PDB file of C-alpha atoms in Angstrom:
ATOM      1  CA  MET V1299      -0.051  -0.005   0.019  1.00  0.00           C
ATOM      2  CA  SER V1300       1.307   3.479  -0.919  1.00  0.00           C
ATOM      3  CA  THR V1301       1.173   6.373   1.434  1.00  0.00           C
ATOM      4  CA  ILE V1302       0.406  10.036   0.513  1.00  0.00           C
ATOM      5  CA  ASP V1303       2.980  12.710   1.658  1.00  0.00           C
ATOM      6  CA  THR V1304       0.963  15.409   3.201  1.00  0.00           C
ATOM      7  CA  THR V1305       3.962  17.555   4.573  1.00  0.00           C
ATOM      8  CA  THR V1306       4.318  20.863   3.138  1.00  0.00           C
ATOM      9  CA  ARG V1307       7.268  21.239   0.913  1.00  0.00           C
ATOM     10  CA  ARG V1308       9.268  24.381   1.155  1.00  0.00           C
ATOM     11  CA  PRO V1309      10.038  26.191  -1.997  1.00  0.00           C
ATOM     12  CA  SER V1310      13.525  25.631  -3.181  1.00  0.00           C
ATOM     13  CA  ARG V1311      16.284  28.182  -2.795  1.00  0.00           C
ATOM     14  CA  LEU V1312      16.563  28.653  -6.410  1.00  0.00           C
ATOM     15  CA  ARG V1313      12.806  29.338  -6.702  1.00  0.00           C
ATOM     16  CA  GLY V1314      12.879  31.663  -3.811  1.00  0.00           C
ATOM     17  CA  VAL V1315      15.759  33.561  -5.424  1.00  0.00           C
ATOM     18  CA  LEU V1316      13.966  33.845  -8.810  1.00  0.00           C
ATOM     19  CA  VAL V1317      10.649  34.894  -7.193  1.00  0.00           C
ATOM     20  CA  ALA V1318      12.474  37.379  -4.997  1.00  0.00           C
ATOM     21  CA  THR V1319      14.433  38.737  -7.848  1.00  0.00           C
ATOM     22  CA  VAL V1320      11.398  39.222 -10.121  1.00  0.00           C
ATOM     23  CA  LEU V1321       9.237  40.841  -7.561  1.00  0.00           C
ATOM     24  CA  ALA V1322      12.133  43.233  -6.324  1.00  0.00           C
ATOM     25  CA  ALA V1323      13.007  43.945  -9.915  1.00  0.00           C
ATOM     26  CA  VAL V1324       9.733  44.936 -11.007  1.00  0.00           C
ATOM     27  CA  ILE V1325       8.620  47.036  -7.982  1.00  0.00           C
ATOM     28  CA  GLY V1326      12.206  48.660  -7.602  1.00  0.00           C
ATOM     29  CA  SER V1327      12.014  49.447 -11.506  1.00  0.00           C
ATOM     30  CA  ILE V1328       8.687  51.043 -11.196  1.00  0.00           C
ATOM     31  CA  ALA V1329       9.928  53.069  -8.107  1.00  0.00           C
ATOM     32  CA  ASN V1330      13.100  54.084 -10.061  1.00  0.00           C
ATOM     33  CA  ALA V1331      11.029  55.136 -12.983  1.00  0.00           C
ATOM     34  CA  ILE V1332       9.113  57.601 -10.741  1.00  0.00           C
ATOM     35  CA  ILE V1333      12.427  58.824  -9.120  1.00  0.00           C
ATOM     36  CA  ALA V1334      14.117  59.351 -12.432  1.00  0.00           C
ATOM     37  CA  VAL V1335      11.206  61.212 -14.040  1.00  0.00           C
ATOM     38  CA  SER V1336      10.950  63.241 -10.975  1.00  0.00           C
ATOM     39  CA  ALA V1337      14.685  64.039 -10.982  1.00  0.00           C
ATOM     40  CA  LEU V1338      14.702  65.232 -14.638  1.00  0.00           C
ATOM     41  CA  ALA V1339      11.687  67.261 -14.025  1.00  0.00           C
ATOM     42  CA  ALA V1340      13.559  68.985 -11.216  1.00  0.00           C
ATOM     43  CA  GLY V1341      16.513  69.839 -13.439  1.00  0.00           C
ATOM     44  CA  ALA V1342      18.936  66.629 -13.150  1.00  0.00           C
ATOM     45  CA  ASP V1343      21.365  66.397 -15.974  1.00  0.00           C
ATOM     46  CA  PRO V1344      19.713  64.346 -18.876  1.00  0.00           C
ATOM     47  CA  ALA V1345      23.154  63.170 -19.801  1.00  0.00           C
ATOM     48  CA  VAL V1346      23.362  61.033 -16.716  1.00  0.00           C
ATOM     49  CA  GLN V1347      22.864  57.476 -17.973  1.00  0.00           C
ATOM     50  CA  GLY V1348      21.711  56.103 -14.596  1.00  0.00           C
ATOM     51  CA  LEU V1349      18.538  58.152 -15.271  1.00  0.00           C
ATOM     52  CA  THR V1350      17.513  56.454 -18.412  1.00  0.00           C
ATOM     53  CA  PRO V1351      15.143  53.331 -18.443  1.00  0.00           C
ATOM     54  CA  PRO V1352      17.672  50.938 -19.868  1.00  0.00           C
ATOM     55  CA  ALA V1353      20.137  52.038 -17.214  1.00  0.00           C
ATOM     56  CA  TYR V1354      18.255  51.867 -14.172  1.00  0.00           C
ATOM     57  CA  ILE V1355      16.174  48.773 -15.059  1.00  0.00           C
ATOM     58  CA  THR V1356      19.348  46.840 -15.936  1.00  0.00           C
ATOM     59  CA  PHE V1357      21.119  48.021 -12.583  1.00  0.00           C
ATOM     60  CA  THR V1358      18.035  47.121 -10.732  1.00  0.00           C
ATOM     61  CA  VAL V1359      17.587  43.825 -11.933  1.00  0.00           C
ATOM     62  CA  VAL V1360      21.399  43.046 -11.739  1.00  0.00           C
ATOM     63  CA  GLY V1361      21.467  44.539  -8.153  1.00  0.00           C
ATOM     64  CA  VAL V1362      18.477  42.568  -6.731  1.00  0.00           C
ATOM     65  CA  LEU V1363      19.796  39.305  -8.329  1.00  0.00           C
ATOM     66  CA  ILE V1364      23.155  39.550  -6.670  1.00  0.00           C
ATOM     67  CA  GLY V1365      21.431  40.681  -3.432  1.00  0.00           C
ATOM     68  CA  ALA V1366      19.005  37.734  -3.574  1.00  0.00           C
ATOM     69  CA  ILE V1367      21.989  35.111  -4.483  1.00  0.00           C
ATOM     70  CA  GLY V1368      23.862  36.662  -1.500  1.00  0.00           C
ATOM     71  CA  TRP V1369      20.908  36.734   0.897  1.00  0.00           C
ATOM     72  CA  ALA V1370      20.124  33.213  -0.041  1.00  0.00           C
ATOM     73  CA  LEU V1371      23.792  31.994   0.683  1.00  0.00           C
ATOM     74  CA  ILE V1372      24.098  33.858   4.024  1.00  0.00           C
ATOM     75  CA  SER V1373      20.551  33.423   5.318  1.00  0.00           C
ATOM     76  CA  ARG V1374      21.373  29.612   5.764  1.00  0.00           C
ATOM     77  CA  THR V1375      24.387  30.352   8.091  1.00  0.00           C
ATOM     78  CA  ARG V1376      24.191  29.963  11.832  1.00  0.00           C
ATOM     79  CA  SER V1377      24.613  33.878  12.413  1.00  0.00           C
ATOM     80  CA  ALA V1378      22.754  34.970   9.396  1.00  0.00           C
ATOM     81  CA  GLY V1379      20.646  37.743  11.136  1.00  0.00           C
ATOM     82  CA  ARG V1380      23.895  39.242  12.544  1.00  0.00           C
ATOM     83  CA  ALA V1381      25.658  39.066   9.352  1.00  0.00           C
ATOM     84  CA  LEU V1382      22.952  40.574   7.100  1.00  0.00           C
ATOM     85  CA  ALA V1383      22.506  43.320   9.696  1.00  0.00           C
ATOM     86  CA  ILE V1384      25.952  44.386   9.002  1.00  0.00           C
ATOM     87  CA  LEU V1385      26.220  43.514   5.340  1.00  0.00           C
ATOM     88  CA  VAL V1386      23.162  45.180   3.941  1.00  0.00           C
ATOM     89  CA  PRO V1387      23.861  48.680   5.416  1.00  0.00           C
ATOM     90  CA  VAL V1388      27.581  48.350   4.383  1.00  0.00           C
ATOM     91  CA  VAL V1389      26.754  47.430   0.766  1.00  0.00           C
ATOM     92  CA  LEU V1390      24.201  50.142   0.619  1.00  0.00           C
ATOM     93  CA  VAL V1391      26.724  52.761   1.687  1.00  0.00           C
ATOM     94  CA  LEU V1392      29.238  51.520  -0.831  1.00  0.00           C
ATOM     95  CA  SER V1393      26.766  51.624  -3.721  1.00  0.00           C
ATOM     96  CA  LEU V1394      26.186  55.331  -2.637  1.00  0.00           C
ATOM     97  CA  ILE V1395      29.847  56.360  -3.145  1.00  0.00           C
ATOM     98  CA  PRO V1396      29.646  56.928  -7.128  1.00  0.00           C
ATOM     99  CA  ASP V1397      26.179  58.972  -6.539  1.00  0.00           C
ATOM    100  CA  VAL V1398      27.944  61.094  -3.879  1.00  0.00           C
ATOM    101  CA  LEU V1399      30.854  61.733  -6.341  1.00  0.00           C
ATOM    102  CA  LEU V1400      28.621  62.629  -9.006  1.00  0.00           C
ATOM    103  CA  ALA V1401      26.556  65.005  -6.920  1.00  0.00           C
ATOM    104  CA  PHE V1402      29.664  66.920  -5.892  1.00  0.00           C
ATOM    105  CA  SER V1403      31.183  66.924  -9.452  1.00  0.00           C
ATOM    106  CA  GLY V1404      29.395  69.747 -10.791  1.00  0.00           C
ATOM    107  CA  GLY V1405      26.483  72.311 -10.606  1.00  0.00           C
ATOM    108  CA  SER V1406      22.945  71.697  -9.469  1.00  0.00           C
ATOM    109  CA  ALA V1407      22.129  69.299 -12.284  1.00  0.00           C
ATOM    110  CA  ALA V1408      24.794  66.942 -11.112  1.00  0.00           C
ATOM    111  CA  MET V1409      23.704  67.266  -7.575  1.00  0.00           C
ATOM    112  CA  THR V1410      20.062  66.575  -8.705  1.00  0.00           C
ATOM    113  CA  ALA V1411      21.010  63.434 -10.516  1.00  0.00           C
ATOM    114  CA  GLY V1412      23.467  62.215  -7.839  1.00  0.00           C
ATOM    115  CA  VAL V1413      20.770  62.628  -5.081  1.00  0.00           C
ATOM    116  CA  ALA V1414      18.258  60.938  -7.363  1.00  0.00           C
ATOM    117  CA  LEU V1415      20.524  57.851  -7.980  1.00  0.00           C
ATOM    118  CA  GLY V1416      21.223  57.657  -4.126  1.00  0.00           C
ATOM    119  CA  ILE V1417      17.459  57.747  -3.500  1.00  0.00           C
ATOM    120  CA  MET V1418      17.191  54.936  -6.302  1.00  0.00           C
ATOM    121  CA  HIS V1419      19.733  52.793  -4.202  1.00  0.00           C
ATOM    122  CA  LEU V1420      17.824  53.419  -0.851  1.00  0.00           C
ATOM    123  CA  VAL V1421      14.438  52.709  -2.350  1.00  0.00           C
ATOM    124  CA  THR V1422      15.535  49.532  -4.147  1.00  0.00           C
ATOM    125  CA  THR V1423      17.231  48.233  -0.896  1.00  0.00           C
ATOM    126  CA  ALA V1424      13.859  49.210   1.004  1.00  0.00           C
ATOM    127  CA  VAL V1425      12.020  47.022  -1.558  1.00  0.00           C
ATOM    128  CA  ALA V1426      14.258  44.024  -1.792  1.00  0.00           C
ATOM    129  CA  VAL V1427      15.110  43.459   1.850  1.00  0.00           C
ATOM    130  CA  PRO V1428      11.445  42.637   2.854  1.00  0.00           C
ATOM    131  CA  ILE V1429      10.977  40.458  -0.284  1.00  0.00           C
ATOM    132  CA  TYR V1430      14.236  38.559   0.589  1.00  0.00           C
ATOM    133  CA  ARG V1431      13.090  38.191   4.200  1.00  0.00           C
ATOM    134  CA  THR V1432       9.653  36.554   2.783  1.00  0.00           C
ATOM    135  CA  PHE V1433      10.942  34.369   0.064  1.00  0.00           C
ATOM    136  CA  LEU V1434      14.480  33.608   1.377  1.00  0.00           C
ATOM    137  CA  PRO V1435      13.907  33.324   5.295  1.00  0.00           C
ATOM    138  CA  ILE V1436      16.836  33.250   7.650  1.00  0.00           C
ATOM    139  CA  ALA V1437      17.631  29.992   9.095  1.00  0.00           C
ATOM    140  CA  ARG V1438      16.740  29.579  12.827  1.00  0.00           C
TER     141      ARG V1438
END
């Protein structure tokens, strides 16, 4: 006689990475589009490639994919909570360095563009982390 397995299967880590990446990329790209359009309307330098859809969508997708992979790997370790509490802000601050350099490279158009790009990093992180926590839970 055969038995039926009634236990709930947890989604695979790969599936979690894919779902988290797609959700964070879509939501992050929409938010970044709003930020880019607002920055350009406020006088940001239109020559800044990071404010164009191909650039910010590509960087959003790549960023959240790398973040999801890193989160998935770290979240399975014994001290994942502590490690992520340190790594997420450190990586975020490091990602802001080019934006700060741009902001202080020239006039107000460069400042507006640099601030907008920095806000894009903050918003993408704010979107991605809760999604990672949901689809790539930290091991207990």
